[in-house]
Each structure stands twice: as structure tokens, then as C-alpha cells.
Short mmCIF file of C-alpha atoms in Angstrom, two decimals:
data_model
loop_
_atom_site.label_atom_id
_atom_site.label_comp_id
_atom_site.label_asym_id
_atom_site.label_seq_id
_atom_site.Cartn_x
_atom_site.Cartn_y
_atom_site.Cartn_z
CA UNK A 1 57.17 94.95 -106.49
CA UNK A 2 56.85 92.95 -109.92
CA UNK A 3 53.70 95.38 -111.51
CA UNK A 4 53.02 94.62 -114.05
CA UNK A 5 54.47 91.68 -114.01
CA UNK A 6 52.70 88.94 -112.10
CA UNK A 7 54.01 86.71 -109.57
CA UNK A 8 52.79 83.55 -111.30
CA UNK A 9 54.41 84.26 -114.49
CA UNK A 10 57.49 85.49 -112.37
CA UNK A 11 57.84 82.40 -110.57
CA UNK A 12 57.23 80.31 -114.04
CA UNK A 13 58.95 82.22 -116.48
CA UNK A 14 62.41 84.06 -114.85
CA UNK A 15 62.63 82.41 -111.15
CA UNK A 16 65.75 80.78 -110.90
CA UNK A 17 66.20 80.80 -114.85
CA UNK A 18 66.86 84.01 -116.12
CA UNK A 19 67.08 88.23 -114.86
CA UNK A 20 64.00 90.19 -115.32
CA UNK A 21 64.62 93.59 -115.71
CA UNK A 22 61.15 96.28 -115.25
CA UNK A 23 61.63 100.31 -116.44
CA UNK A 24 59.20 101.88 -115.17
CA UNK A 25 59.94 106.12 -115.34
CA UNK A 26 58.46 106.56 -112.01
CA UNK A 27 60.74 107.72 -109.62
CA UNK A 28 58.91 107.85 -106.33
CA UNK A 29 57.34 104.02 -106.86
CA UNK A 30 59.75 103.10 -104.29
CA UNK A 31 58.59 105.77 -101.63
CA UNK A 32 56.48 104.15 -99.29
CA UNK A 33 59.81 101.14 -98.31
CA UNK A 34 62.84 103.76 -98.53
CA UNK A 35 63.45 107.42 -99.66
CA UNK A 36 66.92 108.90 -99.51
CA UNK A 37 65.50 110.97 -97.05
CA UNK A 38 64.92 108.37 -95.08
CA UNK A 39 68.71 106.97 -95.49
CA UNK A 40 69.62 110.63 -94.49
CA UNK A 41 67.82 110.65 -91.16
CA UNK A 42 68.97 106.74 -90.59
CA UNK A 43 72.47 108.09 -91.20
CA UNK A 44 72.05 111.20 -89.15
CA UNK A 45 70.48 109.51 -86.02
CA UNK A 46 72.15 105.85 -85.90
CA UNK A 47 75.46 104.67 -84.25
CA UNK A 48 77.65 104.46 -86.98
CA UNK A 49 79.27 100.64 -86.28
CA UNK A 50 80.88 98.64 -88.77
CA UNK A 51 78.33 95.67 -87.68
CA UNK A 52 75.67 97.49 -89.29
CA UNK A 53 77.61 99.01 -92.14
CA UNK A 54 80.85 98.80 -94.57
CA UNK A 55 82.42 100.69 -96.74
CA UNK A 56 83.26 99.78 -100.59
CA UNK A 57 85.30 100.92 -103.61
CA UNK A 58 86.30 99.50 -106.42
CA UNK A 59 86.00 96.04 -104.92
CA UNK A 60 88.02 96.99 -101.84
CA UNK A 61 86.44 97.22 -98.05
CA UNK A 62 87.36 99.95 -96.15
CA UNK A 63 88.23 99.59 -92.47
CA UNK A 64 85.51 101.62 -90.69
CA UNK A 65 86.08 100.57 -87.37
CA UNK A 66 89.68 101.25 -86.97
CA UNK A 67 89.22 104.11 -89.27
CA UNK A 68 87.07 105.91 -86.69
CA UNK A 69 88.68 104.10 -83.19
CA UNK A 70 92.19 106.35 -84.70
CA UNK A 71 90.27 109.39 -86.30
CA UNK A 72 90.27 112.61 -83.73
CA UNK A 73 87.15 112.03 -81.33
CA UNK A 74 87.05 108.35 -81.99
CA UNK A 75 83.23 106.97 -82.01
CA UNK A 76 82.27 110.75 -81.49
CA UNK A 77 83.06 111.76 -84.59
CA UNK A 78 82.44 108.18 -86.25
CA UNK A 79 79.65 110.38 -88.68
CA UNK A 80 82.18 112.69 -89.90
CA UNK A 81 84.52 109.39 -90.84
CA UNK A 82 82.41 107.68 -92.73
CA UNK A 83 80.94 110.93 -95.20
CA UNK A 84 84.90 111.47 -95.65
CA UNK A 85 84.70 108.49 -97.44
CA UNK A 86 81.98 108.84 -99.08
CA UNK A 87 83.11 111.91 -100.13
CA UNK A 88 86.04 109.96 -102.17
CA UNK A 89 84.37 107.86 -103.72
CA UNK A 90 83.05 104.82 -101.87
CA UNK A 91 79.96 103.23 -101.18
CA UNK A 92 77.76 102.63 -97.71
CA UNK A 93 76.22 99.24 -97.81
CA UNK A 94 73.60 98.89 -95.22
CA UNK A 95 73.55 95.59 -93.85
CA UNK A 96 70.23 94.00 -92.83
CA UNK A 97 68.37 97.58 -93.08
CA UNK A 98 65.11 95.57 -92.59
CA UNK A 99 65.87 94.58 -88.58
CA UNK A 100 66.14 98.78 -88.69
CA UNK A 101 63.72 100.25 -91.12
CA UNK A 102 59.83 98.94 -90.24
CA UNK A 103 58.37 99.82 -93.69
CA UNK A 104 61.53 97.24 -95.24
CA UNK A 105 60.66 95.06 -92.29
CA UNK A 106 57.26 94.55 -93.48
CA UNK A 107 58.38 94.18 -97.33
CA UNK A 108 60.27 91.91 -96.04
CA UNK A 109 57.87 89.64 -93.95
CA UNK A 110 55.32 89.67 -96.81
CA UNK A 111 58.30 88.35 -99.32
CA UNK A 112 59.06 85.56 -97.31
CA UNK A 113 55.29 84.22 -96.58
CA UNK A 114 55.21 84.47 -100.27
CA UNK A 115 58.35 82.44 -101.40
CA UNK A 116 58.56 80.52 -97.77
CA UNK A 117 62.05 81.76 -97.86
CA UNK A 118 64.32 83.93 -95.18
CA UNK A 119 64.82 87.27 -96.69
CA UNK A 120 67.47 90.02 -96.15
CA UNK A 121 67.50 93.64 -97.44
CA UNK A 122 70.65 95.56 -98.17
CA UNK A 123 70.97 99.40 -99.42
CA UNK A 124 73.80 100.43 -101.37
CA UNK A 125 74.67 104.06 -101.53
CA UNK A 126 77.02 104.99 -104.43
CA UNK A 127 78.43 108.24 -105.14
CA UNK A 128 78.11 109.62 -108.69
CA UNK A 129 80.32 107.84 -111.10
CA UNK A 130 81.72 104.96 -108.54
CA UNK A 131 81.43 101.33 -108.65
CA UNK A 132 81.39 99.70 -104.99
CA UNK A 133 82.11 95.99 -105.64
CA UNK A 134 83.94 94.17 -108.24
CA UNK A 135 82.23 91.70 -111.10
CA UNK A 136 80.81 88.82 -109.17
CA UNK A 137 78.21 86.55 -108.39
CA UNK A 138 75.74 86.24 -105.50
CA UNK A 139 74.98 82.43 -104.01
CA UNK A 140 71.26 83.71 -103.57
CA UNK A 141 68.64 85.48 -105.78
CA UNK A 142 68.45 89.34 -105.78
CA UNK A 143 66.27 91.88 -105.90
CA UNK A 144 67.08 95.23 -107.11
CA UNK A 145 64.99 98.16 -106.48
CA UNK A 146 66.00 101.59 -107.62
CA UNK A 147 65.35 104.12 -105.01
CA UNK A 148 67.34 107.33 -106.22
CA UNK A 149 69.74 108.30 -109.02
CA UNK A 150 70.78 105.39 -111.64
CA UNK A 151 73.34 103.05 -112.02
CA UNK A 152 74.95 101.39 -115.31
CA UNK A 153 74.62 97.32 -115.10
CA UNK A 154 76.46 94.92 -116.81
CA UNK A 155 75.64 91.11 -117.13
CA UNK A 156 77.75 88.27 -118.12
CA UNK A 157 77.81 84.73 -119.23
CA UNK A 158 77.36 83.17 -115.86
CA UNK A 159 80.17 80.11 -115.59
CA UNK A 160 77.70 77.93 -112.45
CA UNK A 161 73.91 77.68 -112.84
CA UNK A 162 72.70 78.16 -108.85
CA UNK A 163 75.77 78.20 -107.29
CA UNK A 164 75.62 77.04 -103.68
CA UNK A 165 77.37 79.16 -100.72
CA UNK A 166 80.14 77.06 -101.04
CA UNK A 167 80.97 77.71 -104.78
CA UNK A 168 81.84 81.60 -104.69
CA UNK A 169 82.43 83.68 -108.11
CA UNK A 170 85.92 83.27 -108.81
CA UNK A 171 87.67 85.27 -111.62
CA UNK A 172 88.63 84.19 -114.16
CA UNK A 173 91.92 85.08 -115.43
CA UNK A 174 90.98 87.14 -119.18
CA UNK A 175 87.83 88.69 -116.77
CA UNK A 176 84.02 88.11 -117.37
CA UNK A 177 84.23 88.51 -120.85
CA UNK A 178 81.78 91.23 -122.90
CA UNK A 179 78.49 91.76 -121.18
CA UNK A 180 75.25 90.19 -122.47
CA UNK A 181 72.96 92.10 -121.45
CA UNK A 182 73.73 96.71 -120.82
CA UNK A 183 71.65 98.61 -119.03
CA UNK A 184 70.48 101.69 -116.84
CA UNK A 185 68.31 100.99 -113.91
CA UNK A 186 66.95 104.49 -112.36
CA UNK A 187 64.46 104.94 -109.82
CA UNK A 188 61.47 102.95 -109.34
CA UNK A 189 63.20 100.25 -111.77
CA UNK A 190 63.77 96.66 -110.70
CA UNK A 191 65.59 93.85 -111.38
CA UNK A 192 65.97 90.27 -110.39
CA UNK A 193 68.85 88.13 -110.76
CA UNK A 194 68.49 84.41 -110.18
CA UNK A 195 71.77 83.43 -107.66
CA UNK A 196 75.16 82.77 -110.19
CA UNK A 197 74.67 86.00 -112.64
CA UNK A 198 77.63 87.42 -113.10
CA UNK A 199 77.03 91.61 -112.99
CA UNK A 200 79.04 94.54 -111.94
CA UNK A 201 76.98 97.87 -111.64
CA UNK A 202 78.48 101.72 -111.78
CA UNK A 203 76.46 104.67 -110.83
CA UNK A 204 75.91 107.55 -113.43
CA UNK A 205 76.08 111.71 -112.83
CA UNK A 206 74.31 111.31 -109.60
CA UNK A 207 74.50 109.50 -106.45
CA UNK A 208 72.64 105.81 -106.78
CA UNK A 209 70.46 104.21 -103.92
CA UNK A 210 69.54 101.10 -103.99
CA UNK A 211 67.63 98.13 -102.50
CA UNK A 212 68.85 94.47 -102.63
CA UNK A 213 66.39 92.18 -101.46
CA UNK A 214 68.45 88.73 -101.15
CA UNK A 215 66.33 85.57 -101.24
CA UNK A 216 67.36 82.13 -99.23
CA UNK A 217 65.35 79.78 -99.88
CA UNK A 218 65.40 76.09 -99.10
CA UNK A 219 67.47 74.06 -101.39
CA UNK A 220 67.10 70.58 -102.12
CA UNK A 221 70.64 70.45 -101.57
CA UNK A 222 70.08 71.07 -98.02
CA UNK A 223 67.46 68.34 -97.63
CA UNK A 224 69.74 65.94 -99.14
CA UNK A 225 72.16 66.84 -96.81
CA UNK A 226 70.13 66.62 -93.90
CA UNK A 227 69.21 63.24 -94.82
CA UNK A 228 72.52 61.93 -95.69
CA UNK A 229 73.94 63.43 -92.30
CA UNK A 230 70.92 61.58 -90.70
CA UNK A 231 71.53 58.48 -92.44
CA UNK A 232 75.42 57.84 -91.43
CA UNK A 233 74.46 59.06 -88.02
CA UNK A 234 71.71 56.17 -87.55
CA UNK A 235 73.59 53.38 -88.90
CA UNK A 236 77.08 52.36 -88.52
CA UNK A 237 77.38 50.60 -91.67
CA UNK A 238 77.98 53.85 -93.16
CA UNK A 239 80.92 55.04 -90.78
CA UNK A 240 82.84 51.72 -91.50
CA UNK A 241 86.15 52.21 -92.96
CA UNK A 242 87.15 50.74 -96.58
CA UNK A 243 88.54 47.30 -96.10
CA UNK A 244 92.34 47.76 -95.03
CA UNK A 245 94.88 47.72 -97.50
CA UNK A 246 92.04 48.26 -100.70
CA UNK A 247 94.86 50.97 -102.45
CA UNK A 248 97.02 47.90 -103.59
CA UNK A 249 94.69 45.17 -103.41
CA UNK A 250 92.18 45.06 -106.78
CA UNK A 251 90.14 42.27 -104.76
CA UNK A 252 89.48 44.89 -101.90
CA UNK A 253 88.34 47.44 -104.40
CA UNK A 254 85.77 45.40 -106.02
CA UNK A 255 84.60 44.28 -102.57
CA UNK A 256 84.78 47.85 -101.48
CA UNK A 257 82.66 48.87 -104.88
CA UNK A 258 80.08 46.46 -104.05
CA UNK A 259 79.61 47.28 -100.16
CA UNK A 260 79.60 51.02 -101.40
CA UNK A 261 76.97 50.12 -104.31
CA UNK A 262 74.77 48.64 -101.71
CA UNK A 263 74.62 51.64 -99.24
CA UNK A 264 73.97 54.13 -101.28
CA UNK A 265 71.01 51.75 -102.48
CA UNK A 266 69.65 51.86 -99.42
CA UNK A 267 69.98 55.85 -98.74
CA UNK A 268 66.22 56.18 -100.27
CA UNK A 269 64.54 53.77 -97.61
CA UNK A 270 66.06 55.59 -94.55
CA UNK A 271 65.53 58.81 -95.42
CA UNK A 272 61.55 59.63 -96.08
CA UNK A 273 60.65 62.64 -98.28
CA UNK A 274 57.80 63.40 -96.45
CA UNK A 275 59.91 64.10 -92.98
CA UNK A 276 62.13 65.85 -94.86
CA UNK A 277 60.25 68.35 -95.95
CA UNK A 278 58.17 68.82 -92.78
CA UNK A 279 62.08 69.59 -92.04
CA UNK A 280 62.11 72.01 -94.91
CA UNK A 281 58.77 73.60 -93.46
CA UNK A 282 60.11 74.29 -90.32
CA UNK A 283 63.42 75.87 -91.92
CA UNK A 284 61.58 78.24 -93.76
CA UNK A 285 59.26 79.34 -90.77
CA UNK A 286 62.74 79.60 -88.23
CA UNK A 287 64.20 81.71 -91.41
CA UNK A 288 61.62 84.70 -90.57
CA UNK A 289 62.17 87.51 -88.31
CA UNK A 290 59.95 87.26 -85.59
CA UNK A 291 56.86 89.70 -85.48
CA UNK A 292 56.52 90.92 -81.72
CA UNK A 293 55.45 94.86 -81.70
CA UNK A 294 53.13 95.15 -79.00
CA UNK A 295 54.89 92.15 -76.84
CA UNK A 296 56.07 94.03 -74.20
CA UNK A 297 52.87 95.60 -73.02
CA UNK A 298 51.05 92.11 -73.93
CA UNK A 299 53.42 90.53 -71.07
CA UNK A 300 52.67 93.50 -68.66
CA UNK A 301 48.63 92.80 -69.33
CA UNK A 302 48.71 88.97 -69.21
CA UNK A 303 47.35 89.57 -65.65
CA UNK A 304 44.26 91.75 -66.01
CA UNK A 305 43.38 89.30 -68.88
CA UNK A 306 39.53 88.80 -68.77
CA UNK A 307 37.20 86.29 -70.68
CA UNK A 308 35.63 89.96 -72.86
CA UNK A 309 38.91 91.00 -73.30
CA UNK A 310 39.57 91.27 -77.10
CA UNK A 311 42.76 89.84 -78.64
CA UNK A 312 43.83 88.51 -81.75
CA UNK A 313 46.46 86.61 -84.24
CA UNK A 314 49.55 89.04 -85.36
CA UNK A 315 48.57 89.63 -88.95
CA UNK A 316 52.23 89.11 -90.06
CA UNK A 317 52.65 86.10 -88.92
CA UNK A 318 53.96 82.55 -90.28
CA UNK A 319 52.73 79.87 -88.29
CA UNK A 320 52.16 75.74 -89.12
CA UNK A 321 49.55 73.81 -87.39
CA UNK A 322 49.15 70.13 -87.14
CA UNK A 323 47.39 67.65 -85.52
CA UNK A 324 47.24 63.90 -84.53
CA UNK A 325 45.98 61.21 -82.10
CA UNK A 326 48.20 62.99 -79.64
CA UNK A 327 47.36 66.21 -79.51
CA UNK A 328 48.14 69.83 -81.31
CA UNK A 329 51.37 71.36 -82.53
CA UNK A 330 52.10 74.71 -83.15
CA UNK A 331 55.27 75.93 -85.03
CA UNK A 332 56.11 79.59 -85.19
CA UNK A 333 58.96 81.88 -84.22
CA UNK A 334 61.61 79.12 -84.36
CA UNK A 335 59.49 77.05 -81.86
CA UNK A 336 56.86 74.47 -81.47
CA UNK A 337 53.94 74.33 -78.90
CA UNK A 338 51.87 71.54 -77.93
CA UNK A 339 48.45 70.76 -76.40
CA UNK A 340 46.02 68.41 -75.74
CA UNK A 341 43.69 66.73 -77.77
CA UNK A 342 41.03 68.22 -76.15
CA UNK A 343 42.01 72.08 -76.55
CA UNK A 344 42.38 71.40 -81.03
CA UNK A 345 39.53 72.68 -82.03
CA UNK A 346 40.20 76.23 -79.54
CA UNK A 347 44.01 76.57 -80.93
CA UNK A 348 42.48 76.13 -84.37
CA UNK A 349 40.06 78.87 -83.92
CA UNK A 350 42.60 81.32 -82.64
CA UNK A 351 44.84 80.39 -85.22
CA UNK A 352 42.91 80.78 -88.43
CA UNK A 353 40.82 83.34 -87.57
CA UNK A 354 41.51 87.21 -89.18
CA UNK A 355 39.66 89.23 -86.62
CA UNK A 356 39.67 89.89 -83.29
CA UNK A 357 37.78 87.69 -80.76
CA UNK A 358 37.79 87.23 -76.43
CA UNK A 359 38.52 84.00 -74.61
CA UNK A 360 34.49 83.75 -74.01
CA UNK A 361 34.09 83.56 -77.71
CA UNK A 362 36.17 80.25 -77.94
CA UNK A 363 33.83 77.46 -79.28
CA UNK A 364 35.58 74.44 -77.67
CA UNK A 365 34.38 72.85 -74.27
CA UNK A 366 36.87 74.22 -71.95
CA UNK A 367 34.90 76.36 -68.71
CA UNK A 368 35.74 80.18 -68.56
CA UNK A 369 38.92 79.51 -66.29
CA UNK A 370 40.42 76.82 -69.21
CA UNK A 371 39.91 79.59 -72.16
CA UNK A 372 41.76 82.20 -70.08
CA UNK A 373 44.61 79.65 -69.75
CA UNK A 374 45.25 79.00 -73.20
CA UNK A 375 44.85 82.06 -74.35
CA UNK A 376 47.28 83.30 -71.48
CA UNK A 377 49.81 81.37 -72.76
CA UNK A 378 49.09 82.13 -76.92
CA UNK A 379 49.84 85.55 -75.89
CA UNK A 380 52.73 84.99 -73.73
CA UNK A 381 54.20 83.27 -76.41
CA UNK A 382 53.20 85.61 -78.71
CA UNK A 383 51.37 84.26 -81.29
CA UNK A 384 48.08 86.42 -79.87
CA UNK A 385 48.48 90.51 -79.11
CA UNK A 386 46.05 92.68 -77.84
CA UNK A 387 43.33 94.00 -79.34
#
């Protein structure tokens, strides 16, 4: 996605500091994620439902849904509706494309292993000389990938460095000011905007598609929230009240400065770093979308499961494996397993492993009856599939 870029200098040199902006004057680079083909046919075969889509112009939603509930043939004719609009002038957004469209899905999955970081993917389609949304912001990092057509971008002197989700863009009242950086992003271009640049993008003679790969990662800010809200919650010095009558009484101030002084002191000692982010871990694995093709016939097979039968890990997958004097535990898909001692050294081996392997093949001491048992239950959870 960054060619010829690398990731390490991307991650040193423009993550979270500054846009990076790739030309690249090859159109079908793009091809193998999303064509406009491909947002034809999506178009052509989908339910058309304002959960899965909106409609934009000029910075103002359109009302889909009660657009097509009062148009003739109501949900029927809900196609027709929405390339009316389009036909004026504004732009389908296509929210969360990648639960929809497997080749995004896997772009996707691959993004977040690499910045251990839930990932969404929006398409914008823009008719020829429109603009969908007004000058803002985003609260997370963006992608850009030109799939079709160009469109004009504008960035601005951005007023918050990393905003969070609770500091949205807000106008000001003279505007964004003159753009510092102009330019035309056609297809196979990208861009990436660390969250808090300030842009605003039109589309030239022809219709624009393209990708925005939003990045959520873990923030700091999060941590330090999850420790604070941990910290009041496990001591009730912290849920005290201020002594009473402290607003007229300069005594009860200074003895309310001093208490306060003296708790947040001790914020540091209750809340350990190194919980927190085994905390942070487990956010970013929960952020992923699960990988499960295959699952359903898995579950239908669990019963003619044999000791040569071969299965394996799911390729795609994020997983986080630890171990102590009480046993194994096994995070993935938003959820943890646990075994016994005694089964570590089997769970590691069908964890780490790239190929495929059979429940004989498991080197720990278990009898024939014990492998088929765990590995029953790896692939009713999912984290094994067939073959």
C-alpha cells in the first residue's frame, strides 16, 4: 500500500506527524482490493439500507431511508432512489465495505496485525465536480487510496495535534484559512493523514472512487483512563467529597490542596504499566474482525474428527499466548481460553505452527483420546479449521 515507501520509514518519519502523499500514474494498482466494477455489482446486487450507506453533498446528509420508505415502490425501488441522487450531485459513502467486500476484508486484517490497531474501510463515490463533506477533521488516521477518477485536495493548518473522539473539528468562524498543501490524487495514488488534518476534497471531470482506510489504534489516553477509572473504583479515598464548606473557607482549600496533592501522588503505585498494557494487548486483539470462513462446516465435522485428520491455525489470525504456574491462556476473537499445565506445550504447537498437522502429530504426553479433545475444542472455538 506504501511502495515505495517502506513501512519503517512510514511509521518513523509521517505516522502521526505529518500527511504523506504517493503519485504513482498507475491506475489499476488498486485492482486486486476494489474496482468500480466491483462497486457497480455491490450496488446492483445489495439491499440498499441506510445502515450500510449515506448520502452526502456539500456537507449535508441526505435522508435515504425516508427518502425511499415515501418514494413509489418503497424498498422496491430503494436502487432507483439512491442513483437519483447521485445523479444530482451527491456522494455514496460505503460504510464498513470491509464486513462486505472479502478482498478489503483481508487488506484490512493484514493492516491491523501490522499496526495492532482495529481498522475500518469506507468508499466514497463522488460524482464529477462535487464535494461530499465539508472542511473537517477526522479523530483517527486515514488512508486514502484512489481507485477511479481524481479528486482535488486541500490541506490546512490543523488547530489540535491528535485530536481525541471527543474534540471534533469545529469551524472556525473566517473558515480554515488558505490551504497548505494543493493537490490531485487520481487512481492508484495514496495518501495518509495523521487524525486532526484539516482537508476538504472535490472531485474533477469524472466521477471519483475512493478508499478510506481509518486507523484506531490504542491511545495512551485510553490506558490512562482505564487506570484512573480503576483507581477511584478500588479506593474510596478518591470518591470522598472536598471538605464541606471549602468555597468560602481558605483553610479548607489548602487542606483540600494537600489531600488532592497526595492522591494524585499515589495514582502511579496503584496503577501498574505492565497490566495496563496487557489491557492494551487485549484491546487491540478484541478490535479485529473475527476470521471464521470455513466455521460452519468445521462445527458440522467436529464429530468425524480422527487422530490423521489434518487441520490447522487460520492464517489470518491474531492470537496472544501466555503461560504461568497455572496453566495456558489463549486470547483471540474477543475471548480467552485456558488449560492445564500439562496440555502447554500441545496448545503451543498448534498455535505457532504455519502448516497443517493431525491430532497424532501433537508432541505433548496426552494418549490419542486427550489430543482429539483439545483439538476438538481449538476448532470449535475456532482458532483451528480444517485442512
Amino acid at each position: 500500500m506504501l511502495r515505495p515507501l517502506d513501512p519503517a520509514s512510514f511509521k518513523r518519519e509521517y505516522w502521526e506527524r505529518k500527511p504523506l502523499v504517493v503519485h504513482r500514474e498507475d491506475p489499476d494498482y488498486y485492482a486486486d482490493p476494489l474496482t468500480l466494477h466491483d462497486v457497480d455489482r455491490i450496488l446492483s446486487t445489495s439491499s440498499i439500507r441506510s445502515s450500510d450507506l449515506r448520502l452526502v453533498v456539500s456537507g449535508r446528509e441526505i435522508p435515504l431511508a425516508e427518502m425511499v420508505a415515501s418514494g413509489p415502490g418503497g424498498q422496491a425501488n430503494a436502487l432507483e432512489v439512491l442513483y437519483e441522487q447521485y445523479r444530482q450531485g451527491s456522494t455514496v459513502v460505503f460504510k464498513f465495505l470491509h464486513e462486505r467486500w472479502e478482498p478489503l476484508g483481508a487488506l484490512v486484517r493484514a493492516l491491523s496485525e501490522e499496526f495492532s490497531a482495529a481498522m475500518q474501510a469506507n468508499a466514497y463515490l463522488t460524482p464529477a465536480g462535487q464535494q461530499g463533506l465539508h472542511t473537517h477533521y477526522d479523530t483517527h488516521d486515514v488512508f486514502v487510496l484512489q481507485i477511479w477518477g481524481s479528486k482535488h485536495w486541500r490541506l490546512y493548518d490543523s488547530p489540535t495535534r491528535l485530536p481525541l473522539t471527543s474534540q471534533p473539528y469545529v469551524r472556525p468562524q473566517g473558515g480554515p484559512g488558505e490551504p497548505v498543501q494543493e493537490f490531485d490524487l487520481r487512481a492508484g495514488d495514496l495518501m495518509y493523514m495523521p487524525r486532526g488534518t484539516v482537508h476538504d476534497a472535490t472531485s474533477n471531470g469524472e466521477a471519483s472512487l475512493h478508499l478510506t482506510v481509518g486507523v484506531l489504534p490504542v491511545l495512551y489516553a485510553t490506558l490512562l483512563r482505564e487506570a484512573l477509572d480503576q483507581v477511584l473504583e478500588s479506593d474510596p479515598r478518591y470518591r470522598e467529597a472536598l471538605p464541606p464548606g471549602f468555597v468560602g473557607d481558605e483553610a479548607l482549600r489548602q487542606e483540600a490542596r494537600r489531600t488532592l496533592d497526595a492522591l494524585l501522588r499515589s495514582v502511579p503505585d496503584a496503577a501498574a504499566p505492565e497490566g495496563l498494557i496487557d489491557r492494551a494487548v487485549s484491546r487491540a486483539l478484541v478490535g479485529r474482525q473475527p476470521v471464521l470462513r470455513g466455521h460452519l462446516v468445521d462445527l458440522e465435522r467436529l464429530s468425524s474428527l480422527e487422530t490423521g485428520t489434518r487441520v490447522r491455525r487460520r492464517s489470518d489470525l491474531l492470537w496472544q499466548l501466555t503461560e504461568d504456574s497455572a496453566g495456558v491462556r489463549l486470547e483471540f476473537h474477543g475471548k480467552v481460553l485456558r488449560f492445564p499445565a500439562k496440555v502447554a506445550e500441545d496448545v503451543r504447537f498448534a498455535v505457532s505452527g504455519e502448516g497443517s498437522f493431525t491430532p497424532a502429530s501433537l508432541p505433548g504426553r496426552l494418549d490419542d483420546e486427550g489430543r482429539l479433545v483439545l483439538v476438538r475444542r481449538l476448532l470449535r472455538e475456532g482458532l483451528l479449521t480444517l485442512g
